[in-house]
Amino acid sequence: MIKINKPKLPLRQVIGIGLSLFFLITLWGANRWANYRQIFEVQEIAISGYEILDKENYQDIVDQFDIRSIHDVKMQKIAETIEANPFVKAARVSRRFPNQVTINIVERKPLAILNMDSFFMLDGEAVVLPDHPYSQSAMVPILSGFNTALDLYPEGEQTYSIKVKEAVAILNKLSKGYPTLYENISELTLNSHDEYVIILTDRPTRVILGKNDIFSKLNILKNFEEALGQRQLTDYRLLDMRYKKQLVEIGRASCRERV
């Protein structure tokens, strides 16, 4: 038998072919990776739910994270950073594959404005909101006659004033259960005896609630208004509810007492 020796490729040629194949595979892989990355490149960050702050305020926060790929989105960290703003109650960040990010904002809605040198606003949880141009147009009651020490009103936190918290609770009760009255309140104030007094926008009418049993008095006031028929609370100059089981009505030109 005749043995035929197959020609062997020189080592240099083998290495050359191997390197060429490696280069081609690397180039192919890089191209596939580039296409893969492009698919997940963030094309849109949709921000919704804002009303007080502008979209740009939230966009500036998001831009700090230099989001390029949807895999770069640190949802919890972004939400926590947005929620650090005093006007934000909650933020939810979501990824929508392959390349969209949505951010839903829940802002704190002003319930009242503190009558101080700076117009601090308060939400329904008595959280202090910073002075903002929104306060100039917000149609919410003014709180006056309360302690004006600035250290009682840390921005982004609950007020330390017990009386202001009580006032917020009163307005909360009205906004949910007696909205027609809440919307007509110009001012909720404390008089010199630390009694709560409501001043209505129309005419105006003063409603003295006193210090105790405020919520039950609000229910009495609501029932009283419903029983008036064609008349309104603003037909009276003063409604005094400080006396047990009595509502003293002082009209524009008369005074009478109801049991």
Short mmCIF file of C-alpha atoms in Angstrom, two decimals, residues 92-246:
data_model
loop_
_atom_site.label_atom_id
_atom_site.label_comp_id
_atom_site.label_asym_id
_atom_site.label_seq_id
_atom_site.Cartn_x
_atom_site.Cartn_y
_atom_site.Cartn_z
CA ARG A 92 -44.24 55.66 40.02
CA VAL A 93 -41.62 54.80 37.42
CA SER A 94 -42.31 52.00 34.94
CA ARG A 95 -40.44 50.42 32.04
CA ARG A 96 -42.28 49.51 28.86
CA PHE A 97 -40.14 47.28 26.74
CA PRO A 98 -38.42 47.67 24.47
CA ASN A 99 -37.66 51.42 24.78
CA GLN A 100 -40.21 53.48 26.75
CA VAL A 101 -40.20 54.82 30.29
CA THR A 102 -43.30 56.24 32.01
CA ILE A 103 -43.33 58.36 35.15
CA ASN A 104 -46.63 59.09 36.88
CA ILE A 105 -46.60 61.91 39.44
CA VAL A 106 -49.05 62.40 42.30
CA GLU A 107 -48.63 65.96 43.54
CA ARG A 108 -49.76 67.27 46.91
CA LYS A 109 -52.88 69.38 46.42
CA PRO A 110 -53.02 72.59 48.48
CA LEU A 111 -55.93 72.60 50.93
CA ALA A 112 -55.18 75.94 52.58
CA ILE A 113 -52.72 78.82 52.59
CA LEU A 114 -51.06 80.10 55.76
CA ASN A 115 -51.31 83.84 56.21
CA MET A 116 -47.64 84.60 56.87
CA ASP A 117 -44.90 86.68 55.27
CA SER A 118 -44.30 83.70 53.00
CA PHE A 119 -47.39 82.03 51.59
CA PHE A 120 -46.87 78.47 52.73
CA MET A 121 -49.48 76.06 51.47
CA LEU A 122 -50.71 72.98 53.31
CA ASP A 123 -52.11 69.80 51.84
CA GLY A 124 -54.69 67.45 53.35
CA GLU A 125 -52.01 65.76 55.49
CA ALA A 126 -50.86 69.11 56.92
CA VAL A 127 -47.60 68.84 54.96
CA VAL A 128 -46.01 72.24 54.37
CA LEU A 129 -45.53 73.18 50.72
CA PRO A 130 -43.00 75.89 49.78
CA ASP A 131 -43.96 79.36 48.63
CA HIS A 132 -44.81 79.03 44.93
CA PRO A 133 -46.55 81.20 42.30
CA TYR A 134 -49.38 78.65 42.38
CA SER A 135 -50.42 80.10 45.76
CA GLN A 136 -51.35 83.39 44.06
CA SER A 137 -54.10 81.73 42.05
CA ALA A 138 -55.09 78.78 44.25
CA MET A 139 -58.73 79.06 45.29
CA VAL A 140 -58.30 77.65 48.80
CA PRO A 141 -59.07 79.06 52.26
CA ILE A 142 -56.56 81.18 54.15
CA LEU A 143 -55.56 80.20 57.68
CA SER A 144 -54.97 83.20 59.94
CA GLY A 145 -54.47 83.85 63.62
CA PHE A 146 -52.13 80.88 64.05
CA ASN A 147 -48.59 80.79 65.41
CA THR A 148 -46.27 82.17 62.72
CA ALA A 149 -42.97 80.82 64.08
CA LEU A 150 -41.14 79.51 61.01
CA ASP A 151 -39.67 76.50 62.82
CA LEU A 152 -43.22 75.12 63.09
CA TYR A 153 -43.44 74.80 59.32
CA PRO A 154 -40.60 72.70 57.85
CA GLU A 155 -40.97 72.45 54.09
CA GLY A 156 -41.94 68.99 52.88
CA GLU A 157 -42.91 67.82 56.38
CA GLN A 158 -46.00 67.93 58.56
CA THR A 159 -46.42 71.15 60.48
CA TYR A 160 -45.60 70.96 64.18
CA SER A 161 -48.47 73.30 65.04
CA ILE A 162 -51.27 71.34 66.74
CA LYS A 163 -53.80 74.09 66.01
CA VAL A 164 -52.92 74.18 62.33
CA LYS A 165 -53.28 70.38 62.16
CA GLU A 166 -56.73 70.76 63.72
CA ALA A 167 -57.62 73.44 61.18
CA VAL A 168 -56.49 71.19 58.32
CA ALA A 169 -58.65 68.37 59.72
CA ILE A 170 -61.65 70.74 59.72
CA LEU A 171 -61.04 71.75 56.12
CA ASN A 172 -60.50 68.12 55.13
CA LYS A 173 -63.84 67.21 56.65
CA LEU A 174 -65.56 70.02 54.77
CA SER A 175 -63.86 69.38 51.42
CA LYS A 176 -65.03 65.75 51.44
CA GLY A 177 -68.40 65.94 53.20
CA TYR A 178 -69.53 69.54 52.71
CA PRO A 179 -67.75 70.78 49.56
CA THR A 180 -70.17 73.65 48.87
CA LEU A 181 -69.21 75.25 52.17
CA TYR A 182 -65.49 74.53 51.75
CA GLU A 183 -65.49 76.22 48.34
CA ASN A 184 -67.15 79.29 49.83
CA ILE A 185 -64.68 79.70 52.71
CA SER A 186 -62.49 82.76 52.46
CA GLU A 187 -60.76 82.27 55.78
CA LEU A 188 -60.55 79.93 58.75
CA THR A 189 -59.18 81.80 61.71
CA LEU A 190 -58.58 81.59 65.44
CA ASN A 191 -60.04 84.43 67.46
CA SER A 192 -58.58 85.84 70.66
CA HIS A 193 -60.21 83.00 72.65
CA ASP A 194 -58.65 80.29 70.44
CA GLU A 195 -62.04 79.55 68.92
CA TYR A 196 -62.36 78.51 65.30
CA VAL A 197 -64.21 80.97 63.09
CA ILE A 198 -65.16 80.47 59.45
CA ILE A 199 -65.48 83.55 57.26
CA LEU A 200 -67.39 82.99 54.04
CA THR A 201 -66.48 84.69 50.80
CA ASP A 202 -69.95 86.00 50.07
CA ARG A 203 -71.14 89.18 51.82
CA PRO A 204 -69.29 87.96 54.20
CA THR A 205 -70.79 85.67 56.84
CA ARG A 206 -69.00 84.60 60.02
CA VAL A 207 -69.57 81.15 61.54
CA ILE A 208 -68.20 80.78 65.07
CA LEU A 209 -67.50 77.09 65.71
CA GLY A 210 -65.90 77.44 69.13
CA LYS A 211 -63.32 74.98 70.49
CA ASN A 212 -65.09 71.67 71.01
CA ASP A 213 -67.20 69.14 69.05
CA ILE A 214 -66.25 70.83 65.80
CA PHE A 215 -67.20 67.94 63.51
CA SER A 216 -70.66 67.49 65.05
CA LYS A 217 -71.21 71.24 64.66
CA LEU A 218 -70.31 71.02 60.99
CA ASN A 219 -72.98 68.34 60.56
CA ILE A 220 -75.50 70.58 62.33
CA LEU A 221 -74.51 73.46 60.07
CA LYS A 222 -74.97 71.33 56.97
CA ASN A 223 -78.43 70.19 58.11
CA PHE A 224 -79.32 73.77 58.95
CA GLU A 225 -78.40 74.95 55.46
CA GLU A 226 -80.40 72.14 53.87
CA ALA A 227 -83.44 73.20 55.93
CA LEU A 228 -83.19 76.81 54.78
CA GLY A 229 -84.82 76.09 51.47
CA GLN A 230 -84.50 79.15 49.25
CA ARG A 231 -82.41 81.00 51.81
CA GLN A 232 -78.64 80.66 52.21
CA LEU A 233 -76.08 80.84 54.99
CA THR A 234 -74.92 84.15 53.56
CA ASP A 235 -78.31 85.67 54.39
CA TYR A 236 -76.96 85.82 57.95
CA ARG A 237 -74.25 88.08 59.20
CA LEU A 238 -73.27 85.72 62.02
CA LEU A 239 -73.94 82.10 62.95
CA ASP A 240 -72.80 81.35 66.50
CA MET A 241 -72.47 77.65 67.35
CA ARG A 242 -70.69 77.92 70.67
CA TYR A 243 -73.78 77.20 72.75
CA LYS A 244 -74.79 73.61 73.43
CA LYS A 245 -77.72 72.45 71.28
CA GLN A 246 -78.28 75.98 70.05
#
